[in-house]
């Protein structure tokens, strides 16, 4: 099977134009088929403030009401996605910017209301991603750039977590490609000693995950991240990387972040 | 050659949710390959007002400064385009929403400053449209929905007239398809008598255009519209239609608006 890299970047890269420029250069230089998935960053919050629309939080979690959905659709699918595509094109990467509604690439389900009504938020399952359409775009030489907006197939756009999209896309594409899922975030990866920059854990196998938790090396927010990564691996993803965006160019030398494998 | 319809709708349809719903139903029902091109409507102006950004006009023409470009990118490429795609998907049309930056489909040139600096406005020429990329999307069973944003290939997004995009796309695709270019606007077409709803001119041949102008049947804003239409026909477009969006379903019965042919 051909290799396919699915790379997710977050707000810390998007909000910094220099970092974004360097990241997009490194992304363009990555060999082989690839898909970029991006979140939002501060721009959506700032536009909301300018428009007098307050971020609504319940129990510390953001609620996507209809005004917020309008804003994230404008910012994620319009402003951020299209500027990123124009920058990639200038660097020689034939990017095509998409939401999950485009080509019905990702059909989500509006999150059911239990204790909290999250509003227009989409959840994904094993049938959400249309691997066929992504495959035909890749075969046309295009590089899909997906933002964190999906749809329900019944006219409704939905705000959807970009990490979740990246994982669902990687799992679905594993039927057709040997997939690597690469999460770029603000840290170098899993560190053996949080105060020692040279203590990066290069590789974690699934059966080592529990003992790393017991030793306290994997803790806090890293636990659900790694849990989700190993779930993706169980579902067919070849390897998951967690590392720093500005080290992406070293991934070919097996020198990027922490590598999670079966 | 296979037939391809390129259909342009404007603000009068986009701003009216009932009209838009009916139009998208009719568009979905159109047989054969098709491309939709849409303008903006009032939403961009309204968002500008909400953000305290005034529309800048010089000699009655709108100037796209950097703030205005941000707004039209958010509204055209984000809000309008993605909601339209989600609606088309719900109606069974496999739409994919794009700007000219996506897949480098339309590379424009920033309008040179002469007497007026129009700002970030893109002009098109014979080399602007990548017919190959549009063709491969069509061959994948996708229906491109293009908004009025292009790029210059050097990171800059550009605001570009949707009528001009429609014409340039139709001309470029004429190398591969038998193209029809369909402009939906607020009137039924060219009327022999403006006060008589039954006086629609069904067909105008290129050599009749001048005498219709001399007779005053084609006048005012209709002259440049028809001039541009015949230019497109000279450049390879098979037929151009000018008519009312809510009569689109009758185009198969040769019963839609005014048809312009060689």
Short mmCIF file of C-alpha atoms in Angstrom, two decimals:
data_model
loop_
_atom_site.label_atom_id
_atom_site.label_comp_id
_atom_site.label_asym_id
_atom_site.label_seq_id
_atom_site.Cartn_x
_atom_site.Cartn_y
_atom_site.Cartn_z
CA UNK A 1 0.00 0.00 0.00
CA UNK A 2 1.06 3.59 -0.66
CA UNK A 3 1.98 5.77 2.30
CA UNK A 4 -0.29 8.64 3.39
CA UNK A 5 0.48 11.23 6.06
CA UNK A 6 -2.39 12.91 7.92
CA UNK A 7 -1.10 15.97 9.74
CA UNK A 8 -3.00 18.05 12.27
CA UNK A 9 -1.97 21.53 13.36
CA UNK A 10 -3.58 23.65 16.03
CA UNK A 11 -4.04 27.26 16.98
CA UNK A 12 -0.50 27.79 18.31
CA UNK A 13 0.85 27.47 14.75
CA UNK A 14 -2.08 29.16 12.98
CA UNK A 15 -1.96 32.24 15.23
CA UNK A 16 1.73 32.88 14.52
CA UNK A 17 2.35 33.92 10.90
CA UNK A 18 6.09 33.14 10.99
CA UNK A 19 5.55 29.70 12.51
CA UNK A 20 2.75 29.04 10.01
CA UNK A 21 4.95 30.04 7.06
CA UNK A 22 7.73 27.68 8.20
CA UNK A 23 5.26 24.87 8.94
CA UNK A 24 3.67 25.18 5.48
CA UNK A 25 7.13 25.06 3.88
CA UNK A 26 7.93 21.86 5.83
CA UNK A 27 4.51 20.41 5.02
CA UNK A 28 5.03 21.15 1.30
CA UNK A 29 8.43 19.43 1.43
CA UNK A 30 7.00 16.22 2.94
CA UNK A 31 7.22 13.49 0.29
CA UNK A 32 4.23 11.35 -0.70
CA UNK A 33 0.48 11.74 -0.35
CA UNK A 34 -0.70 13.92 2.52
CA UNK A 35 -3.72 15.55 4.10
CA UNK A 36 -3.62 18.61 6.37
CA UNK A 37 -6.21 19.16 9.10
CA UNK A 38 -6.40 22.43 11.01
CA UNK A 39 -8.27 23.87 13.93
CA UNK A 40 -9.17 27.44 14.59
CA UNK A 41 -7.06 29.42 16.99
CA UNK A 42 -7.81 32.80 18.46
CA UNK A 43 -9.16 34.46 15.32
CA UNK A 44 -12.67 33.03 15.80
CA UNK A 45 -12.76 34.22 19.41
CA UNK A 46 -11.52 37.68 18.35
CA UNK A 47 -14.16 37.97 15.61
CA UNK A 48 -16.83 36.95 18.13
CA UNK A 49 -15.66 39.73 20.45
CA UNK A 50 -15.72 42.28 17.58
CA UNK A 51 -19.29 41.25 16.79
CA UNK A 52 -20.36 41.38 20.44
CA UNK A 53 -21.00 37.64 20.52
CA UNK A 54 -19.79 36.17 23.78
CA UNK A 55 -18.28 32.71 23.95
CA UNK A 56 -20.81 30.59 25.83
CA UNK A 57 -19.27 28.11 28.22
CA UNK A 58 -20.94 25.38 30.28
CA UNK A 59 -18.77 23.53 32.80
CA UNK A 60 -15.70 24.99 31.10
CA UNK A 61 -16.68 23.71 27.67
CA UNK A 62 -17.53 25.92 24.73
CA UNK A 63 -21.07 25.78 23.36
CA UNK A 64 -21.61 26.21 19.61
CA UNK A 65 -24.84 28.18 19.34
CA UNK A 66 -26.05 29.41 15.93
CA UNK A 67 -24.06 32.67 16.11
CA UNK A 68 -20.90 30.81 17.07
CA UNK A 69 -21.44 28.35 14.21
CA UNK A 70 -21.66 31.28 11.76
CA UNK A 71 -18.39 32.66 13.11
CA UNK A 72 -16.44 29.39 13.00
CA UNK A 73 -17.78 28.68 9.50
CA UNK A 74 -16.52 32.09 8.33
CA UNK A 75 -13.18 31.88 10.13
CA UNK A 76 -12.27 28.19 9.79
CA UNK A 77 -13.68 27.45 6.30
CA UNK A 78 -13.19 30.97 4.91
CA UNK A 79 -10.42 33.09 6.37
CA UNK A 80 -7.99 30.49 7.77
CA UNK A 81 -8.55 27.67 5.27
CA UNK A 82 -8.37 29.82 2.14
CA UNK A 83 -5.35 31.85 3.25
CA UNK A 84 -3.58 28.60 4.12
CA UNK A 85 -4.44 27.18 0.67
CA UNK A 86 -3.17 30.36 -1.07
CA UNK A 87 0.09 30.11 0.90
CA UNK A 88 0.51 26.41 0.09
CA UNK A 89 -0.15 27.09 -3.60
CA UNK A 90 2.57 29.78 -3.57
CA UNK A 91 4.97 27.18 -2.11
CA UNK A 92 4.17 24.70 -4.88
CA UNK A 93 1.73 22.47 -2.97
CA UNK A 94 -1.49 21.87 -4.91
CA UNK A 95 -3.76 22.33 -1.89
CA UNK A 96 -7.56 22.15 -1.98
CA UNK A 97 -9.38 23.52 1.07
CA UNK A 98 -12.46 21.67 2.26
CA UNK A 99 -15.00 21.18 5.00
CA UNK A 100 -16.62 17.83 5.69
CA UNK A 101 -19.65 18.99 3.68
CA UNK A 102 -17.59 19.29 0.48
CA UNK A 103 -17.88 16.09 -1.50
CA UNK A 104 -19.67 14.71 1.59
CA UNK A 105 -16.19 13.91 2.91
CA UNK A 106 -17.22 13.87 6.58
CA UNK A 107 -20.81 13.31 7.63
CA UNK A 108 -21.21 13.83 11.37
CA UNK A 109 -24.06 13.42 13.84
CA UNK A 110 -25.14 16.39 15.95
CA UNK A 111 -24.10 15.58 19.51
CA UNK A 112 -27.14 14.28 21.43
CA UNK A 113 -28.25 16.44 24.35
CA UNK A 114 -27.64 14.73 27.71
CA UNK A 115 -26.63 16.91 30.66
CA UNK A 116 -25.25 19.63 28.41
CA UNK A 117 -26.52 20.89 25.06
CA UNK A 118 -23.31 21.54 23.14
CA UNK A 119 -25.27 23.05 20.28
CA UNK A 120 -24.11 22.59 16.68
CA UNK A 121 -21.27 20.17 17.41
CA UNK A 122 -20.65 17.10 15.29
CA UNK A 123 -19.59 13.67 16.53
CA UNK A 124 -17.98 11.12 14.22
CA UNK A 125 -18.21 7.36 13.96
CA UNK A 126 -16.68 4.62 11.83
CA UNK A 127 -18.93 5.48 8.84
CA UNK A 128 -18.38 9.27 8.86
CA UNK A 129 -15.45 9.64 6.46
CA UNK A 130 -15.80 9.06 2.71
CA UNK A 131 -12.39 7.57 1.93
CA UNK A 132 -13.36 7.20 -1.76
CA UNK A 133 -13.70 10.94 -2.35
CA UNK A 134 -10.47 11.76 -0.51
CA UNK A 135 -8.75 9.03 -2.50
CA UNK A 136 -9.92 10.44 -5.83
CA UNK A 137 -8.69 13.93 -4.85
CA UNK A 138 -5.29 12.49 -3.89
CA UNK A 139 -5.16 10.56 -7.16
CA UNK A 140 -5.79 13.85 -9.00
CA UNK A 141 -2.61 15.20 -7.41
CA UNK A 142 -4.46 17.40 -4.94
CA UNK A 143 -3.58 17.89 -1.27
CA UNK A 144 -6.76 18.13 0.86
CA UNK A 145 -6.69 20.77 3.61
CA UNK A 146 -9.58 20.08 5.96
CA UNK A 147 -10.94 22.52 8.51
CA UNK A 148 -12.92 21.65 11.64
CA UNK A 149 -16.38 21.99 10.05
CA UNK A 150 -18.51 18.99 9.03
CA UNK A 151 -22.18 18.53 8.11
CA UNK A 152 -25.03 16.18 9.00
CA UNK A 153 -26.12 15.45 5.41
CA UNK A 154 -29.39 17.27 6.07
CA UNK A 155 -28.28 20.90 5.43
CA UNK A 156 -26.73 21.49 8.88
CA UNK A 157 -23.06 22.46 9.22
CA UNK A 158 -21.45 21.28 12.48
CA UNK A 159 -18.41 22.40 14.47
CA UNK A 160 -16.18 19.34 14.95
CA UNK A 161 -12.99 18.80 16.95
CA UNK A 162 -9.98 18.82 14.59
CA UNK A 163 -8.12 16.09 16.54
CA UNK A 164 -11.16 13.85 16.15
CA UNK A 165 -11.36 14.62 12.41
CA UNK A 166 -7.66 13.79 11.98
CA UNK A 167 -8.08 10.46 13.74
CA UNK A 168 -11.27 9.51 11.85
CA UNK A 169 -9.68 10.43 8.49
CA UNK A 170 -6.54 8.40 9.31
CA UNK A 171 -8.59 5.35 10.35
CA UNK A 172 -10.83 5.51 7.26
CA UNK A 173 -7.90 5.99 4.88
CA UNK A 174 -6.10 2.97 6.42
CA UNK A 175 -8.27 0.75 4.22
CA UNK A 176 -6.52 2.22 1.15
CA UNK A 177 -3.14 3.51 2.39
CA UNK A 178 -0.45 2.83 4.97
CA UNK A 179 -1.32 5.81 7.16
CA UNK A 180 0.70 7.91 9.58
CA UNK A 181 -1.21 10.28 11.83
CA UNK A 182 0.89 13.25 12.94
CA UNK A 183 -0.27 15.57 15.71
CA UNK A 184 1.67 18.84 15.90
CA UNK A 185 1.31 20.59 19.23
CA UNK A 186 3.34 22.88 21.51
CA UNK A 187 5.55 20.18 23.11
CA UNK A 188 8.26 17.96 21.66
CA UNK A 189 6.31 14.83 22.55
CA UNK A 190 6.21 12.58 25.63
CA UNK A 191 9.08 13.59 27.96
CA UNK A 192 10.61 11.15 30.48
CA UNK A 193 11.51 14.17 32.65
CA UNK A 194 9.45 17.30 32.05
CA UNK A 195 12.43 19.50 33.08
CA UNK A 196 14.90 17.79 30.76
CA UNK A 197 14.63 18.76 27.08
CA UNK A 198 16.75 15.75 26.14
CA UNK A 199 14.44 13.19 27.75
CA UNK A 200 12.07 12.78 24.79
CA UNK A 201 10.56 9.29 24.60
CA UNK A 202 11.17 8.32 20.97
CA UNK A 203 8.79 5.39 20.75
CA UNK A 204 5.96 3.88 22.76
CA UNK A 205 4.44 0.49 21.98
CA UNK A 206 0.86 -0.22 22.90
CA UNK A 207 1.85 -2.67 25.65
CA UNK A 208 4.17 -0.07 27.24
CA UNK A 209 1.42 2.53 27.62
CA UNK A 210 0.11 1.24 30.97
CA UNK A 211 3.50 1.03 32.64
CA UNK A 212 4.35 4.57 31.47
CA UNK A 213 1.13 5.72 33.13
CA UNK A 214 2.01 3.81 36.30
CA UNK A 215 5.46 5.47 36.32
CA UNK A 216 3.83 8.89 35.95
CA UNK A 217 5.71 9.58 32.70
CA UNK A 218 2.41 9.83 30.86
CA UNK A 219 -0.02 11.91 32.90
CA UNK A 220 -2.64 14.64 32.75
CA UNK A 221 -3.82 15.72 29.31
CA UNK A 222 -1.37 13.34 27.66
CA UNK A 223 -3.34 10.28 28.82
CA UNK A 224 -6.47 10.84 26.68
CA UNK A 225 -4.23 11.96 23.74
CA UNK A 226 -2.28 8.70 23.84
CA UNK A 227 -5.39 6.65 24.54
CA UNK A 228 -7.03 8.05 21.39
CA UNK A 229 -3.83 7.52 19.41
CA UNK A 230 -3.68 3.81 20.37
CA UNK A 231 -7.39 3.46 19.54
CA UNK A 232 -6.57 4.76 16.05
CA UNK A 233 -3.71 2.24 15.80
CA UNK A 234 -6.06 -0.58 16.86
CA UNK A 235 -8.37 0.57 14.04
CA UNK A 236 -5.70 0.30 11.35
CA UNK A 237 -3.47 3.38 11.53
CA UNK A 238 0.16 2.36 11.07
CA UNK A 239 1.81 4.90 13.40
CA UNK A 240 0.86 8.02 15.34
CA UNK A 241 3.37 10.80 15.98
CA UNK A 242 3.04 13.51 18.61
CA UNK A 243 5.53 16.33 18.32
CA UNK A 244 6.37 19.97 17.75
CA UNK A 245 5.34 21.64 14.49
CA UNK A 246 8.76 23.21 13.93
CA UNK A 247 10.43 19.78 13.98
CA UNK A 248 8.18 18.31 11.26
CA UNK A 249 10.95 18.43 8.64
CA UNK A 250 12.84 15.78 10.66
CA UNK A 251 10.10 13.17 10.47
CA UNK A 252 11.77 11.47 7.50
CA UNK A 253 14.87 10.87 9.62
CA UNK A 254 12.65 9.27 12.31
CA UNK A 255 13.60 12.30 14.37
CA UNK A 256 10.22 13.85 15.11
CA UNK A 257 8.44 13.67 18.46
CA UNK A 258 7.14 10.51 20.06
CA UNK A 259 6.18 7.65 17.77
CA UNK A 260 3.35 5.38 18.87
CA UNK A 261 3.10 1.94 17.29
CA UNK A 262 1.30 -1.33 17.80
CA UNK B 1 -18.04 16.27 -26.64
CA UNK B 2 -19.95 15.94 -23.37
CA UNK B 3 -22.23 18.81 -22.33
CA UNK B 4 -21.33 21.04 -19.37
CA UNK B 5 -23.54 23.73 -17.84
CA UNK B 6 -21.91 26.66 -16.03
CA UNK B 7 -24.53 28.49 -13.98
CA UNK B 8 -24.09 31.80 -12.22
CA UNK B 9 -26.42 33.10 -9.51
CA UNK B 10 -26.30 36.46 -7.82
CA UNK B 11 -27.27 38.13 -4.59
CA UNK B 12 -31.00 38.32 -5.33
CA UNK B 13 -31.22 34.52 -5.04
CA UNK B 14 -28.64 34.10 -2.26
CA UNK B 15 -30.30 36.69 0.00
CA UNK B 16 -33.70 34.96 -0.16
CA UNK B 17 -33.68 31.57 1.60
CA UNK B 18 -36.87 30.34 -0.10
CA UNK B 19 -35.66 31.32 -3.57
CA UNK B 20 -32.28 29.78 -2.82
CA UNK B 21 -33.85 26.50 -1.68
CA UNK B 22 -35.93 26.26 -4.88
CA UNK B 23 -32.98 27.24 -7.06
CA UNK B 24 -30.74 24.59 -5.49
CA UNK B 25 -33.47 21.98 -6.07
CA UNK B 26 -33.67 22.99 -9.75
CA UNK B 27 -29.88 23.06 -10.02
CA UNK B 28 -29.66 19.56 -8.51
CA UNK B 29 -32.25 18.30 -11.01
CA UNK B 30 -30.29 19.61 -14.03
CA UNK B 31 -28.96 16.61 -15.94
CA UNK B 32 -25.30 16.25 -16.92
CA UNK B 33 -22.08 17.84 -15.71
CA UNK B 34 -22.42 21.27 -14.13
CA UNK B 35 -20.58 23.99 -12.24
CA UNK B 36 -22.20 26.60 -10.00
CA UNK B 37 -20.71 30.06 -9.54
CA UNK B 38 -22.06 32.46 -6.95
CA UNK B 39 -21.54 36.04 -5.89
CA UNK B 40 -22.03 37.56 -2.50
CA UNK B 41 -25.18 39.45 -1.79
CA UNK B 42 -25.94 41.66 1.14
CA UNK B 43 -24.42 39.45 3.84
CA UNK B 44 -20.89 40.77 3.27
CA UNK B 45 -22.09 44.37 3.46
CA UNK B 46 -24.05 43.60 6.65
CA UNK B 47 -21.05 41.92 8.29
CA UNK B 48 -18.92 44.93 7.38
CA UNK B 49 -21.44 47.23 9.06
CA UNK B 50 -21.48 45.00 12.19
CA UNK B 51 -17.69 45.22 12.36
CA UNK B 52 -17.68 48.96 11.79
CA UNK B 53 -15.92 48.60 8.45
CA UNK B 54 -17.36 51.02 5.94
CA UNK B 55 -17.70 50.10 2.29
CA UNK B 56 -15.17 52.27 0.45
CA UNK B 57 -16.41 53.58 -2.87
CA UNK B 58 -14.54 55.55 -5.53
CA UNK B 59 -16.58 56.91 -8.45
CA UNK B 60 -19.43 54.60 -7.42
CA UNK B 61 -17.26 51.50 -7.47
CA UNK B 62 -16.44 49.40 -4.44
CA UNK B 63 -12.81 49.22 -3.33
CA UNK B 64 -11.51 45.97 -1.81
CA UNK B 65 -9.11 47.08 0.91
CA UNK B 66 -7.54 44.51 3.24
CA UNK B 67 -10.44 44.60 5.74
CA UNK B 68 -12.98 44.17 2.96
CA UNK B 69 -10.99 41.25 1.55
CA UNK B 70 -11.09 39.55 4.97
CA UNK B 71 -14.85 40.00 5.07
CA UNK B 72 -15.59 38.71 1.57
CA UNK B 73 -13.24 35.76 2.15
CA UNK B 74 -15.18 34.86 5.30
CA UNK B 75 -18.62 35.44 3.80
CA UNK B 76 -18.21 34.18 0.22
CA UNK B 77 -15.80 31.26 0.79
CA UNK B 78 -17.02 30.41 4.31
CA UNK B 79 -20.59 31.27 5.20
CA UNK B 80 -22.34 31.34 1.81
CA UNK B 81 -20.31 28.71 -0.02
CA UNK B 82 -20.37 26.09 2.75
CA UNK B 83 -24.05 26.53 3.58
CA UNK B 84 -24.84 26.20 -0.11
CA UNK B 85 -22.75 23.03 -0.33
CA UNK B 86 -24.47 21.55 2.76
CA UNK B 87 -27.87 22.31 1.20
CA UNK B 88 -26.88 20.78 -2.14
CA UNK B 89 -25.56 17.66 -0.39
CA UNK B 90 -28.91 17.29 1.42
CA UNK B 91 -30.64 17.46 -1.99
CA UNK B 92 -28.43 14.69 -3.39
CA UNK B 93 -25.99 16.86 -5.34
CA UNK B 94 -22.35 15.96 -4.60
CA UNK B 95 -21.19 19.59 -4.37
CA UNK B 96 -17.63 20.67 -3.56
CA UNK B 97 -17.17 24.33 -2.59
CA UNK B 98 -14.07 26.09 -3.87
CA UNK B 99 -12.28 29.38 -4.37
CA UNK B 100 -9.92 29.96 -7.27
CA UNK B 101 -7.00 29.25 -4.91
CA UNK B 102 -8.17 25.66 -4.32
CA UNK B 103 -6.39 23.35 -6.72
CA UNK B 104 -5.10 26.56 -8.35
CA UNK B 105 -8.36 26.55 -10.33
CA UNK B 106 -8.32 30.29 -11.05
CA UNK B 107 -5.12 32.32 -10.94
CA UNK B 108 -5.87 36.01 -11.31
CA UNK B 109 -3.76 39.14 -11.62
CA UNK B 110 -4.24 41.97 -9.13
CA UNK B 111 -5.83 44.83 -11.06
CA UNK B 112 -3.12 47.35 -12.01
CA UNK B 113 -3.54 50.79 -10.47
CA UNK B 114 -4.38 53.43 -13.08
CA UNK B 115 -6.73 56.27 -12.08
CA UNK B 116 -8.30 54.19 -9.31
CA UNK B 117 -6.70 51.68 -6.93
CA UNK B 118 -9.37 48.98 -6.64
CA UNK B 119 -7.32 47.19 -4.01
CA UNK B 120 -7.34 43.41 -3.80
CA UNK B 121 -9.35 42.78 -6.96
CA UNK B 122 -8.42 40.08 -9.43
CA UNK B 123 -8.59 40.29 -13.22
CA UNK B 124 -8.70 37.18 -15.40
CA UNK B 125 -7.21 36.35 -18.78
CA UNK B 126 -7.21 33.40 -21.17
CA UNK B 127 -4.68 31.48 -19.03
CA UNK B 128 -6.39 31.99 -15.65
CA UNK B 129 -8.57 28.88 -15.41
CA UNK B 130 -7.12 25.40 -14.89
CA UNK B 131 -9.57 23.33 -16.93
CA UNK B 132 -7.64 20.13 -16.08
CA UNK B 133 -8.36 20.34 -12.36
CA UNK B 134 -12.04 21.17 -12.87
CA UNK B 135 -12.24 18.29 -15.35
CA UNK B 136 -10.79 15.80 -12.88
CA UNK B 137 -13.26 16.93 -10.19
CA UNK B 138 -16.16 16.50 -12.64
CA UNK B 139 -14.85 13.06 -13.63
CA UNK B 140 -14.84 12.12 -9.92
CA UNK B 141 -18.60 12.83 -9.88
CA UNK B 142 -18.22 16.11 -8.00
CA UNK B 143 -20.10 19.34 -8.72
CA UNK B 144 -17.80 22.37 -8.23
CA UNK B 145 -19.39 25.37 -6.50
CA UNK B 146 -17.12 28.37 -7.02
CA UNK B 147 -17.30 31.60 -5.08
CA UNK B 148 -16.00 34.99 -6.18
CA UNK B 149 -12.55 34.67 -4.58
CA UNK B 150 -9.39 33.87 -6.58
CA UNK B 151 -5.66 34.11 -5.85
CA UNK B 152 -2.53 35.43 -7.54
CA UNK B 153 -0.41 32.30 -7.04
CA UNK B 154 1.85 34.27 -4.68
CA UNK B 155 -0.17 33.95 -1.41
CA UNK B 156 -2.63 36.78 -2.14
CA UNK B 157 -6.38 36.09 -2.25
CA UNK B 158 -8.30 38.42 -4.60
CA UNK B 159 -11.94 39.51 -4.84
CA UNK B 160 -13.13 38.72 -8.37
CA UNK B 161 -16.37 39.47 -10.20
CA UNK B 162 -18.54 36.32 -10.33
CA UNK B 163 -19.87 37.07 -13.86
CA UNK B 164 -16.27 37.28 -15.07
CA UNK B 165 -15.39 34.00 -13.34
CA UNK B 166 -18.40 32.27 -14.93
CA UNK B 167 -17.40 33.47 -18.39
CA UNK B 168 -13.71 32.56 -17.97
CA UNK B 169 -14.61 29.08 -16.66
CA UNK B 170 -17.03 28.49 -19.56
CA UNK B 171 -14.46 29.59 -22.14
CA UNK B 172 -11.68 27.45 -20.63
CA UNK B 173 -13.92 24.37 -20.32
CA UNK B 174 -14.98 24.71 -23.97
CA UNK B 175 -11.75 22.98 -24.92
CA UNK B 176 -13.04 19.81 -23.21
CA UNK B 177 -16.86 20.11 -23.17
CA UNK B 178 -19.75 21.55 -25.16
CA UNK B 179 -20.44 24.38 -22.73
CA UNK B 180 -23.57 26.36 -21.91
CA UNK B 181 -23.15 29.48 -19.79
CA UNK B 182 -26.30 30.37 -17.85
CA UNK B 183 -26.67 33.72 -16.09
CA UNK B 184 -29.52 33.86 -13.59
CA UNK B 185 -30.60 37.35 -12.72
CA UNK B 186 -33.74 39.23 -11.68
CA UNK B 187 -35.30 39.57 -15.17
CA UNK B 188 -36.71 36.96 -17.56
CA UNK B 189 -34.15 37.88 -20.21
CA UNK B 190 -34.12 40.40 -23.06
CA UNK B 191 -37.65 41.85 -23.45
CA UNK B 192 -38.90 43.32 -26.73
CA UNK B 193 -41.22 45.58 -24.70
CA UNK B 194 -40.17 46.19 -21.10
CA UNK B 195 -43.85 46.61 -20.05
CA UNK B 196 -44.99 43.37 -21.67
CA UNK B 197 -44.13 40.18 -19.78
CA UNK B 198 -44.90 38.13 -22.88
CA UNK B 199 -42.36 39.89 -25.09
CA UNK B 200 -39.34 37.81 -24.12
CA UNK B 201 -36.81 37.52 -26.96
CA UNK B 202 -36.14 33.76 -27.10
CA UNK B 203 -32.99 33.82 -29.16
CA UNK B 204 -30.40 36.32 -30.37
CA UNK B 205 -27.76 35.48 -32.94
CA UNK B 206 -24.47 37.33 -32.94
CA UNK B 207 -25.30 39.17 -36.20
CA UNK B 208 -28.63 40.38 -34.75
CA UNK B 209 -27.03 42.06 -31.73
CA UNK B 210 -26.25 45.36 -33.46
CA UNK B 211 -29.70 45.83 -34.95
CA UNK B 212 -31.33 45.07 -31.56
CA UNK B 213 -29.16 47.82 -30.09
CA UNK B 214 -30.15 50.21 -32.92
CA UNK B 215 -33.83 49.40 -32.24
CA UNK B 216 -33.34 50.15 -28.52
CA UNK B 217 -34.48 46.64 -27.52
CA UNK B 218 -31.07 46.03 -25.98
CA UNK B 219 -30.03 49.05 -23.97
CA UNK B 220 -28.46 50.20 -20.70
CA UNK B 221 -26.83 47.56 -18.54
CA UNK B 222 -27.92 44.83 -20.95
CA UNK B 223 -25.43 46.00 -23.60
CA UNK B 224 -22.21 45.08 -21.73
CA UNK B 225 -23.88 41.84 -20.50
CA UNK B 226 -24.65 40.74 -24.06
CA UNK B 227 -21.35 42.04 -25.38
CA UNK B 228 -19.49 39.86 -22.84
CA UNK B 229 -21.76 36.91 -23.66
CA UNK B 230 -20.96 37.11 -27.38
CA UNK B 231 -17.25 37.46 -26.56
CA UNK B 232 -17.54 34.15 -24.67
CA UNK B 233 -19.30 32.59 -27.67
CA UNK B 234 -16.53 33.82 -29.99
CA UNK B 235 -14.07 32.12 -27.62
CA UNK B 236 -15.76 28.73 -27.86
CA UNK B 237 -18.81 28.72 -25.58
CA UNK B 238 -21.70 26.96 -27.33
CA UNK B 239 -24.59 29.05 -25.98
CA UNK B 240 -25.20 31.70 -23.33
CA UNK B 241 -28.54 31.99 -21.54
CA UNK B 242 -29.76 35.02 -19.60
CA UNK B 243 -32.87 34.45 -17.51
CA UNK B 244 -34.65 34.28 -14.20
CA UNK B 245 -33.41 31.84 -11.53
CA UNK B 246 -36.90 30.52 -10.79
CA UNK B 247 -37.35 29.44 -14.43
CA UNK B 248 -34.14 27.37 -14.52
CA UNK B 249 -36.05 24.07 -14.43
CA UNK B 250 -37.44 24.90 -17.90
CA UNK B 251 -34.04 25.13 -19.59
CA UNK B 252 -34.30 21.53 -20.85
CA UNK B 253 -37.46 22.42 -22.74
CA UNK B 254 -35.61 25.35 -24.37
CA UNK B 255 -37.95 27.50 -22.33
CA UNK B 256 -35.55 29.54 -20.21
CA UNK B 257 -34.74 33.20 -20.78
CA UNK B 258 -32.91 34.56 -23.80
CA UNK B 259 -30.55 32.23 -25.62
CA UNK B 260 -27.52 33.74 -27.31
CA UNK B 261 -25.80 31.77 -30.05
CA UNK B 262 -23.24 32.27 -32.76
#
